[in-house]
XYZ file of C-alpha atoms in Angstrom:
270
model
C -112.641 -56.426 38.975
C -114.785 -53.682 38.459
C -116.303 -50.590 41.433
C -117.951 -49.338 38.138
C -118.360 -50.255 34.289
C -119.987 -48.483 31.643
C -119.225 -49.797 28.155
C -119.118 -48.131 25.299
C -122.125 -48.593 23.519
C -124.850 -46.702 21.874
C -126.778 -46.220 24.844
C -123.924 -44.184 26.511
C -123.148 -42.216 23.475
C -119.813 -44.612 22.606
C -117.982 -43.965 25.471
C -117.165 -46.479 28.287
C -116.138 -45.410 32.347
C -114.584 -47.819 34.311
C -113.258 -47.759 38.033
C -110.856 -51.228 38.897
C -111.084 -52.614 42.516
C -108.207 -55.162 44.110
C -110.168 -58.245 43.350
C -109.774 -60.477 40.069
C -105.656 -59.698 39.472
C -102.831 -61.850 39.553
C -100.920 -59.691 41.993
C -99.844 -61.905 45.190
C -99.714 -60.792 48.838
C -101.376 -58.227 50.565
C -101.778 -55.944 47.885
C -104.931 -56.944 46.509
C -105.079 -59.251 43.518
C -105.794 -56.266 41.003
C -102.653 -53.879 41.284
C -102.267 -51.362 38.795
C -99.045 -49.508 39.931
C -96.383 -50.333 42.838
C -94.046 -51.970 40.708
C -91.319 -51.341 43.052
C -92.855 -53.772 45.861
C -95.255 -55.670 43.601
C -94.255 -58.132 40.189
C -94.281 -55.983 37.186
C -95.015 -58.975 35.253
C -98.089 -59.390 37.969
C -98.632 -55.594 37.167
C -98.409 -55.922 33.868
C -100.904 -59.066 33.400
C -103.719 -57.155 35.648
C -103.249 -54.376 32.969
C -103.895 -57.573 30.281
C -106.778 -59.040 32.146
C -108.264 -55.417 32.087
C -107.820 -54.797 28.186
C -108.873 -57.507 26.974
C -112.229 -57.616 29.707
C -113.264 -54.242 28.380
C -112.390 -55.200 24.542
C -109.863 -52.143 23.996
C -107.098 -51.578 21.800
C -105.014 -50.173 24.034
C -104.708 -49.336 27.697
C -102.284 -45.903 28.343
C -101.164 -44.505 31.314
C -98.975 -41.564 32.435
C -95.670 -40.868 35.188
C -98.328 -39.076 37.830
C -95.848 -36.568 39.813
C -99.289 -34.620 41.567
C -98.664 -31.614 38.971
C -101.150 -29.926 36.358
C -99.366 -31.543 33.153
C -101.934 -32.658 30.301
C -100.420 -35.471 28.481
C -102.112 -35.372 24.684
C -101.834 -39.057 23.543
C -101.447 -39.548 19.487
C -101.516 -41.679 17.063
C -97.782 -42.525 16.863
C -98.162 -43.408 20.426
C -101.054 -45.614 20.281
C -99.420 -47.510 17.286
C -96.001 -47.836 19.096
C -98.454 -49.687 22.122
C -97.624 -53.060 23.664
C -98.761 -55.252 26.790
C -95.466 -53.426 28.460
C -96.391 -50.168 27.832
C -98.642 -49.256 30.970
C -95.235 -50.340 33.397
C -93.028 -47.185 31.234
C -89.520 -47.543 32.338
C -89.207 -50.607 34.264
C -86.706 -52.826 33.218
C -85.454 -50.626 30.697
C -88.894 -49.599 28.797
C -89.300 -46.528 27.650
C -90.398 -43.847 29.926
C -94.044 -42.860 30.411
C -94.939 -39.572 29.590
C -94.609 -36.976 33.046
C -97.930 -35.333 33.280
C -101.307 -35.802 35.749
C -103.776 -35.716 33.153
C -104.268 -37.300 29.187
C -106.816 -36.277 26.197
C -107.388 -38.352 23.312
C -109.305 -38.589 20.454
C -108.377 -42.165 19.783
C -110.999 -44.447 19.642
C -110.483 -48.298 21.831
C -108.024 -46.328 23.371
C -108.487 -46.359 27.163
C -106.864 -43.581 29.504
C -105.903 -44.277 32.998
C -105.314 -42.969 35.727
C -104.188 -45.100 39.103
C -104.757 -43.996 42.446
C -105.100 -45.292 46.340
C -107.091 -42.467 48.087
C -106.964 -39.699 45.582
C -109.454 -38.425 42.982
C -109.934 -40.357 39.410
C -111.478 -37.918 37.271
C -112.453 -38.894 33.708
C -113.733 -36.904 30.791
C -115.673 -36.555 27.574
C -117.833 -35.052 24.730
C -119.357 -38.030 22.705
C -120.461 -35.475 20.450
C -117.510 -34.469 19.661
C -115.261 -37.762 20.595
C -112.914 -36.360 22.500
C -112.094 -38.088 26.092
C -110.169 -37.100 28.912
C -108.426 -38.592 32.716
C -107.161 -36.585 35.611
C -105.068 -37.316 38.561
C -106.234 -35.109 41.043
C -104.930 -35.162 44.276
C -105.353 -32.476 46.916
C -102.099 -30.632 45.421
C -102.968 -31.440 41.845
C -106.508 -30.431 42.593
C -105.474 -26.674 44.473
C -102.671 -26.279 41.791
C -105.498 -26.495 38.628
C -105.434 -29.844 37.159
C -108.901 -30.086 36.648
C -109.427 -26.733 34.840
C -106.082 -27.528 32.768
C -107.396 -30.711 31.349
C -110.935 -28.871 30.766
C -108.695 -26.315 28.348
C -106.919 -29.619 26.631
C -110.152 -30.662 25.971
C -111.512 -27.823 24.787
C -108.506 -27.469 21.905
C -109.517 -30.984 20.776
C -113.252 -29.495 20.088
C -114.999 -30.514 22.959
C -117.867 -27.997 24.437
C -120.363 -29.951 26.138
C -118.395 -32.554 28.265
C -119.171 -35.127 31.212
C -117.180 -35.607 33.912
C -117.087 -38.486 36.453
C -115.135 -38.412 39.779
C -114.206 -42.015 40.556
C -113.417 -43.504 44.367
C -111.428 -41.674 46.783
C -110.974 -41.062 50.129
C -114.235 -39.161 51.686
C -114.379 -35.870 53.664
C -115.056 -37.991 57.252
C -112.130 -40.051 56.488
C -109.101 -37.107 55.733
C -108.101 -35.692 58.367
C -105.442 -32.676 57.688
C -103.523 -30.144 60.044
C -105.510 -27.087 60.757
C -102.999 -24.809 58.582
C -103.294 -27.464 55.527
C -106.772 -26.948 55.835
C -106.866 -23.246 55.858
C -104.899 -22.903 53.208
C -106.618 -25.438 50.801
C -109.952 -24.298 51.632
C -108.501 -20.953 49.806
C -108.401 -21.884 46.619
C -110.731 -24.604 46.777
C -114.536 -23.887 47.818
C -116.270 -26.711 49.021
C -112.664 -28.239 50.618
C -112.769 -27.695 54.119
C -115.167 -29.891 56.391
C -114.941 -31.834 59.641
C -113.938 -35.637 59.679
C -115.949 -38.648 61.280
C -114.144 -37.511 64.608
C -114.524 -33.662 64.374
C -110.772 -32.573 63.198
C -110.148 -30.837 60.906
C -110.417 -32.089 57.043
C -110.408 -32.325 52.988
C -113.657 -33.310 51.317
C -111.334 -33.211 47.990
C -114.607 -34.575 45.899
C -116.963 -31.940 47.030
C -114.268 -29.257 45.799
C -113.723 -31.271 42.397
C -117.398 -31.008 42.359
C -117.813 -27.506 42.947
C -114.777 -26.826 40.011
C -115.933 -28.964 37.213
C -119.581 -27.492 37.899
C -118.299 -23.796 37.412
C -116.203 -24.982 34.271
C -119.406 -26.375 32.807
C -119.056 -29.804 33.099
C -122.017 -32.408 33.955
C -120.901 -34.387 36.671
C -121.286 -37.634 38.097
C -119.976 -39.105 41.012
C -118.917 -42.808 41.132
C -116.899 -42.213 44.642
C -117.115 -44.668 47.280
C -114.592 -44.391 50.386
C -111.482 -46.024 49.294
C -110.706 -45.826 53.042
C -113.576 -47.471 54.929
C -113.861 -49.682 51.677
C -111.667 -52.793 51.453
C -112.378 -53.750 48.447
C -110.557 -50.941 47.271
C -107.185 -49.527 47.568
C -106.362 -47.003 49.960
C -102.670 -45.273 50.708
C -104.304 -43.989 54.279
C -105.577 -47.269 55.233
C -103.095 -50.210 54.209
C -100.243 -47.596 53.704
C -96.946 -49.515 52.401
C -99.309 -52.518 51.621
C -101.460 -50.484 49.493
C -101.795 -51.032 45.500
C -103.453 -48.956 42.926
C -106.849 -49.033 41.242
C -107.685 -47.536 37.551
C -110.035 -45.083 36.335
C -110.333 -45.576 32.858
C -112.677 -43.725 29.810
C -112.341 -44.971 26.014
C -114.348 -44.304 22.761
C -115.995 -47.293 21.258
C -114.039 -48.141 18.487
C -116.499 -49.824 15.698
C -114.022 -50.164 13.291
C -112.007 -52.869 14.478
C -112.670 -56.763 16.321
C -112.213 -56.725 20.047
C -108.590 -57.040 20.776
C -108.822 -59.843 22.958
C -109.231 -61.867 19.682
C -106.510 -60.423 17.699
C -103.696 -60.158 20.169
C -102.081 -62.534 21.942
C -101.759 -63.416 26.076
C -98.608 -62.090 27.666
């Protein structure tokens, strides 16, 4: 189920990472049994279990996501929003739902509140200050990531008190894998230092988490990087590999959340 789990404990200063894989879902098919998006070739009621079986693993109130349209939009999620929460809530509009909010990043300061953010090849980046219990989750693709979504979210977080944060860059498709067009290259390696490299088979390419890297680092962020290959690794999803057969996996960051039993106990299955 899980590429990567940190709970939120003492020992990691109350705040808990997480990166899904395909394995351990409901979802049927080639997709991969763990689906977090895709809802338009996938069962949302698959979808919306795997979202379930993910909660109530990781003991959270909540799990919140976001309409991800590869902008710089920061989403700030709020208490009406976490109270108005239900198993449905991760799918938005389907069916008639209400919509998700439109933005490619969230900051909270809502504890057992998870943020995430679903991807098949591009960067999960997740945020926080423990100190000051603030948390953050970016969608940063290779136009998100040239267009400033990193360094907007940074500023959300800042407004919300945070001064010392963490950042970790979840699984994505590597540098050898992403082959671009010369001219793409070029004119992402502009804005992005650290972007431009040569793939596996010497054309040109995107090292996208070497950039992210490189940005968070000059915006003062610690940084860790969680990032296997989604590409070369199956059991993740990846949009370059499996293309129309590929689902979504979750980066998620939540506070710990001391004041309340887990939520697997108090609410019930789907």
């Amino acid at each position: 189920m899980f590429t990567h789990l940190q709970r939120a404990d003492p020992a990691t200063g109350g705040v808990g990472v997480a990166f899904t894989d395909r394995h351990g879902g409901v979802s049927a098919g080639t997709l991969g049994s763990l689906n977090l998006g895709r809802t338009g070739v996938d069962d949302p009621a698959a979808v919306t279990e795997n979202f379930e079986l993910v909660r109530r693993e990781l003991g959270l109130r909540a799990v919140l996501t976001v309409s991800q349209v590869h902008g710089t939009a920061v989403h700030r999620v709020d208490t009406a929003q976490v109270a108005g929460w239900s198993p449905a809530s991760p799918l938005g509009s389907h069916g008639g739902r209400e919509r998700l909010p439109v933005a490619d990043a969230m900051v909270s300061s809502e504890p057992g509140v998870a943020l995430c953010i679903r991807v098949a090849d591009c960067l999960p980046v997740l945020f926080a200050d423990a100190a000051a219990g603030v948390i953050g989750a970016a969608h940063a693709g290779r136009v998100g990531l040239a267009a400033g979504v990193l360094p907007e979210t940074v500023t959300a977080l800042t407004a919300l008190g945070a001064n010392r944060l963490t950042a970790w860059i979840g699984p994505h498709i590597c540098g050898e894998c992403y082959e671009v067009p010369a001219q793409m290259q070029a004119e992402v390696g502009a804005v992005l230092p650290g972007a431009s490299c040569r793939t596996a088979s010497g054309t040109p390419g995107l090292d996208l988490g070497a950039a992210a890297e490189h940005q968070l680092r000059e915006l003062g962020c610690r940084v860790h990087r969680l990032d296997p290959c989604t590409r070369t690794d199956e059991s993740l999803h990846s949009h370059r590999r499996d293309q129309a057969y590929a689902g979504r996996l979750g980066g998620l960051i939540w506070l710990a959340d001391q004041r309340t039993e887990r939520a697997d106990e108090r609410t019930p299955r789907a």
